[in-house]
XYZ file of C-alpha atoms in Angstrom:
340
model
C 0.000 0.001 0.001
C 1.366 3.380 -1.018
C 0.716 7.001 -0.107
C -1.886 9.574 -1.051
C 0.189 12.610 -2.020
C -0.793 16.209 -2.745
C 1.473 18.663 -4.587
C 0.469 22.239 -3.791
C 1.702 24.818 -6.303
C 2.022 22.210 -9.033
C 2.257 24.681 -11.912
C 5.373 26.477 -10.616
C 9.006 25.577 -11.283
C 9.447 23.747 -7.976
C 6.029 22.092 -8.042
C 6.653 20.644 -11.499
C 10.067 19.461 -10.380
C 8.501 17.765 -7.357
C 6.238 15.787 -9.695
C 9.202 14.839 -11.893
C 11.223 13.623 -8.911
C 8.347 11.688 -7.341
C 8.075 9.816 -10.641
C 11.811 9.405 -11.201
C 12.438 8.035 -7.726
C 9.352 5.816 -7.935
C 7.950 7.183 -4.708
C 5.152 4.772 -3.688
C 2.144 6.859 -4.726
C -1.302 5.282 -4.621
C -3.104 8.485 -5.493
C -1.911 11.986 -6.358
C -3.613 15.364 -6.487
C -2.136 18.537 -7.971
C -3.350 21.883 -6.648
C -2.984 25.467 -7.798
C -4.635 28.827 -7.357
C -7.867 29.555 -9.228
C -6.059 31.490 -11.964
C -4.203 28.278 -12.870
C -7.199 25.970 -12.383
C -7.301 23.166 -14.947
C -3.707 23.652 -16.076
C -2.217 20.325 -17.116
C 1.008 19.046 -15.527
C 2.969 15.827 -16.047
C 3.523 13.060 -13.540
C 5.544 10.290 -15.173
C 3.456 9.112 -18.126
C 0.303 10.683 -16.701
C -1.161 14.112 -17.419
C -2.948 15.649 -14.463
C -5.259 18.648 -14.230
C -4.848 21.035 -11.328
C -7.572 21.337 -8.738
C -8.560 24.395 -6.705
C -6.435 24.768 -3.582
C -9.077 26.950 -1.983
C -11.742 24.225 -1.911
C -9.605 21.065 -1.654
C -10.214 18.765 1.323
C -6.952 17.282 2.676
C -8.776 14.742 4.852
C -7.466 11.227 4.200
C -4.350 12.357 2.360
C -0.966 11.323 3.799
C 1.574 13.910 2.606
C 1.294 17.385 1.086
C 4.310 18.910 -0.628
C 3.880 22.696 -0.524
C 5.611 24.817 -3.180
C 3.852 28.142 -2.745
C 4.867 31.390 -1.076
C 4.832 32.040 2.647
C 1.605 34.063 2.613
C -0.425 31.307 0.973
C 1.327 28.654 3.058
C 0.334 30.491 6.216
C -3.305 30.152 5.168
C -3.401 26.610 3.786
C -0.679 24.578 5.540
C -2.355 24.611 8.996
C -5.636 23.539 7.371
C -3.928 20.574 5.717
C -1.998 19.674 8.862
C -5.153 19.788 10.991
C -6.672 16.975 8.900
C -3.739 14.660 9.689
C -1.948 15.227 6.371
C 1.771 15.854 6.965
C 2.880 19.094 5.308
C 6.391 19.348 3.848
C 6.819 23.052 3.225
C 9.287 24.634 0.805
C 8.626 28.248 1.887
C 10.539 30.074 4.613
C 7.480 30.349 6.880
C 8.196 27.519 9.337
C 11.982 27.103 9.059
C 12.784 28.992 12.238
C 9.825 27.723 14.274
C 11.276 25.686 17.178
C 8.296 23.323 16.982
C 8.890 22.510 13.297
C 11.811 20.309 12.219
C 14.079 21.731 9.505
C 15.427 18.724 7.629
C 18.104 17.773 5.129
C 17.896 13.962 5.095
C 21.631 13.372 4.524
C 22.377 15.575 7.537
C 19.684 15.280 10.223
C 17.119 12.596 9.262
C 16.281 12.003 12.927
C 14.767 15.499 13.102
C 11.802 14.188 11.102
C 10.662 12.425 14.281
C 9.553 15.781 15.706
C 7.032 16.459 12.947
C 3.997 15.727 15.135
C 4.065 18.974 17.137
C 2.510 20.824 14.207
C 2.294 18.063 11.567
C 4.638 20.197 9.472
C 8.251 19.693 8.306
C 10.245 22.564 6.800
C 12.505 22.407 3.767
C 15.590 24.671 4.085
C 16.663 27.496 1.840
C 18.231 26.317 -1.416
C 21.646 27.834 -0.686
C 21.729 26.294 2.783
C 20.672 22.800 1.680
C 23.643 22.126 -0.562
C 26.131 23.671 1.856
C 25.114 21.616 4.891
C 25.297 18.381 2.878
C 28.993 19.191 2.410
C 29.608 20.514 5.929
C 28.097 17.705 7.998
C 30.537 14.846 7.216
C 33.480 17.194 7.730
C 31.997 18.496 10.988
C 31.616 14.933 12.259
C 35.341 14.401 11.755
C 36.993 17.668 12.821
C 34.268 19.939 14.286
C 33.683 23.169 12.401
C 34.257 26.468 14.205
C 33.514 28.984 11.459
C 32.276 29.105 7.870
C 32.723 31.957 5.384
C 30.590 31.424 2.294
C 30.040 33.436 -0.884
C 27.204 32.256 -3.106
C 26.669 32.568 -6.850
C 22.926 31.940 -7.146
C 20.989 31.339 -10.341
C 17.901 33.303 -11.336
C 15.633 30.244 -11.134
C 15.755 30.756 -7.380
C 13.505 33.778 -7.982
C 10.993 31.931 -10.168
C 9.905 31.888 -13.798
C 9.651 35.669 -14.148
C 13.336 35.980 -13.237
C 14.299 33.360 -15.820
C 12.325 35.307 -18.430
C 13.962 38.577 -17.365
C 17.475 37.165 -17.828
C 16.536 35.693 -21.201
C 14.828 38.848 -22.464
C 17.544 41.195 -21.187
C 20.236 39.075 -22.810
C 18.454 39.147 -26.185
C 17.725 42.850 -25.779
C 21.429 43.643 -25.470
C 21.832 42.678 -29.134
C 18.534 43.791 -30.656
C 17.997 47.576 -30.766
C 14.568 48.535 -29.492
C 14.112 45.342 -27.480
C 16.003 46.411 -24.365
C 14.369 45.210 -21.130
C 14.417 47.236 -17.928
C 14.804 45.389 -14.594
C 11.538 44.407 -12.920
C 12.270 41.275 -10.895
C 15.697 42.528 -9.807
C 16.778 46.020 -8.723
C 19.495 46.116 -11.387
C 20.209 44.508 -14.753
C 20.952 40.789 -14.346
C 22.158 40.033 -17.895
C 25.974 40.184 -18.051
C 26.020 41.362 -14.431
C 26.111 40.141 -10.818
C 23.938 41.530 -8.038
C 25.118 41.271 -4.384
C 21.566 41.425 -3.091
C 19.134 38.536 -2.484
C 15.945 39.157 -0.466
C 15.492 42.265 1.713
C 18.180 44.187 3.599
C 18.328 43.924 7.379
C 19.441 46.554 9.897
C 22.969 45.163 10.201
C 23.565 45.465 6.441
C 23.158 41.783 5.666
C 20.342 40.496 3.486
C 17.623 38.080 4.536
C 19.164 35.380 2.334
C 22.471 35.720 4.165
C 20.678 35.598 7.522
C 18.854 32.439 6.421
C 22.120 30.647 5.715
C 23.408 31.526 9.180
C 20.262 30.580 11.091
C 19.527 27.410 9.137
C 23.060 26.029 9.334
C 22.928 26.421 13.100
C 19.540 24.691 13.339
C 20.405 21.822 10.992
C 24.065 21.106 11.814
C 25.230 22.721 15.062
C 24.242 25.966 16.847
C 27.889 26.527 17.819
C 29.063 27.005 14.215
C 29.764 30.633 13.306
C 28.664 31.506 9.779
C 29.095 34.625 7.675
C 27.634 34.780 4.162
C 27.589 37.016 1.095
C 24.840 36.016 -1.329
C 25.053 37.080 -4.964
C 22.650 36.655 -7.888
C 24.416 35.752 -11.136
C 23.250 35.423 -14.778
C 22.863 31.639 -14.689
C 19.500 29.995 -15.366
C 19.741 26.975 -13.026
C 22.338 25.853 -10.486
C 23.735 27.548 -7.396
C 27.477 27.684 -6.718
C 29.249 28.413 -3.442
C 32.800 29.192 -2.426
C 33.093 27.880 1.135
C 35.941 28.547 3.552
C 35.847 26.297 6.634
C 37.782 26.657 9.883
C 37.946 23.536 12.087
C 38.817 22.937 15.724
C 41.129 20.077 14.675
C 43.426 19.756 11.692
C 41.876 18.082 8.645
C 44.118 17.223 5.727
C 42.718 17.993 2.270
C 43.264 14.403 1.141
C 41.325 13.028 4.093
C 38.591 15.614 3.509
C 38.369 14.489 -0.119
C 38.007 10.853 0.968
C 35.340 11.756 3.562
C 33.311 13.687 1.002
C 33.586 10.897 -1.558
C 31.961 8.512 0.931
C 29.308 10.960 2.140
C 25.665 10.539 1.027
C 24.394 12.896 -1.658
C 27.849 14.138 -2.690
C 29.832 13.709 -5.887
C 33.487 14.780 -5.758
C 34.950 16.062 -9.032
C 38.343 17.446 -8.083
C 41.179 17.225 -10.581
C 43.835 19.902 -10.584
C 43.701 20.441 -14.303
C 41.705 22.418 -16.859
C 38.044 21.508 -16.459
C 38.656 19.286 -13.418
C 35.758 20.804 -11.478
C 31.980 21.114 -11.761
C 30.062 24.177 -12.941
C 26.319 24.945 -12.734
C 25.660 23.899 -16.334
C 26.899 20.385 -15.569
C 24.845 19.879 -12.417
C 21.422 20.668 -13.888
C 19.050 17.723 -13.604
C 21.317 15.809 -11.230
C 20.499 14.740 -7.676
C 24.020 15.176 -6.316
C 25.732 18.083 -4.629
C 29.072 18.421 -6.432
C 32.278 19.304 -4.579
C 35.459 20.532 -6.294
C 38.575 22.635 -5.559
C 39.246 21.000 -2.178
C 42.396 22.600 -0.801
C 44.104 23.649 2.402
C 43.789 27.257 3.547
C 47.259 28.223 4.739
C 46.110 31.553 6.211
C 44.448 29.923 9.232
C 45.507 27.067 11.485
C 42.885 24.467 10.499
C 41.286 25.630 7.292
C 39.922 24.232 4.048
C 38.401 25.760 0.918
C 35.824 23.956 -1.217
C 33.691 24.736 -4.266
C 30.099 23.477 -4.026
C 27.585 23.301 -6.906
C 24.051 21.930 -7.040
C 20.800 22.147 -9.026
C 18.821 24.533 -6.815
C 15.459 23.357 -8.143
C 16.381 19.803 -7.157
C 18.539 19.492 -4.031
C 17.754 23.060 -3.068
C 14.005 22.520 -3.230
C 12.056 19.698 -4.859
C 14.480 16.811 -4.344
C 15.016 17.613 -0.679
C 11.244 17.769 -0.134
C 10.765 14.341 -1.725
C 13.685 12.962 0.299
C 11.973 14.246 3.440
C 8.824 12.402 2.366
C 10.884 9.245 1.844
C 12.486 9.630 5.269
C 9.104 10.246 6.894
C 7.766 7.106 5.243
C 10.681 4.915 6.299
C 10.964 6.179 9.868
C 7.345 6.826 10.828
C 4.471 6.279 8.398
C 5.745 2.927 7.056
C 2.939 2.349 4.568
C 5.240 1.253 1.752
């Protein structure tokens, strides 16, 4: 016997990816429902070989359904997730709404699968921010070996993290650079994204950091270890899909780069591509559509006593969002629900 699964926000980039991954990983689905807002009602989406029509989120009854994967914004999630959870359906939420709630587990299955056990306090499990998810997959096995004191991370985040309109803006601005009269002014972003980088993701906070940078700090502490110090600079770059991160790690104990490479090769969810030659590393273009978090450029940092540098790349629509949500559902099924 399998699960009755609901995908909420099925017409968006992440919702569609959730459906793809559920099918690819052969998640044991007995019945599936795809929900969207009324403006997208009846839109067709694919689930494996099936074509499904979206139903109205506003009138849908979650009673009797096992798992709901939410891929809508925080405002809508605030309205609908508690309704779904109250019926006994476990909500796995991709928005930022519940990530910092102490009663809601924030889960990356390769890192803290046991946290799923705490889902029952609100019947909700939170999916982390895309930039955090790939980083903590890399940090955890190293932390288990040498204990991390401090992390300095700079991100290079693709426009798909902002949704379809951002993808369109990059595409249209790029074309407009070469076609007189078709120039496109920024709408999604505060500055031109084509042929540019923007050191600004989410809103600015009083201390000068952005909300995205704050998320990486808070979520790393909640998922891995509250004692880890994290400082982040998050940058939007003209890449369609795939987030990249330059991560500097300071440990309490010495960790040799060769041992670190071996640890990461054995760690779940990680693919090490690290040859010290032209092209011996992974870029965003190569990670698109893949489940793995790719690690390259592993090297000692000689400027601090126990330091390493790594380069981390992942498909943000997969590991950073849809894949992690499905992996949470798999973990929930194996550890608790046990229907299939």
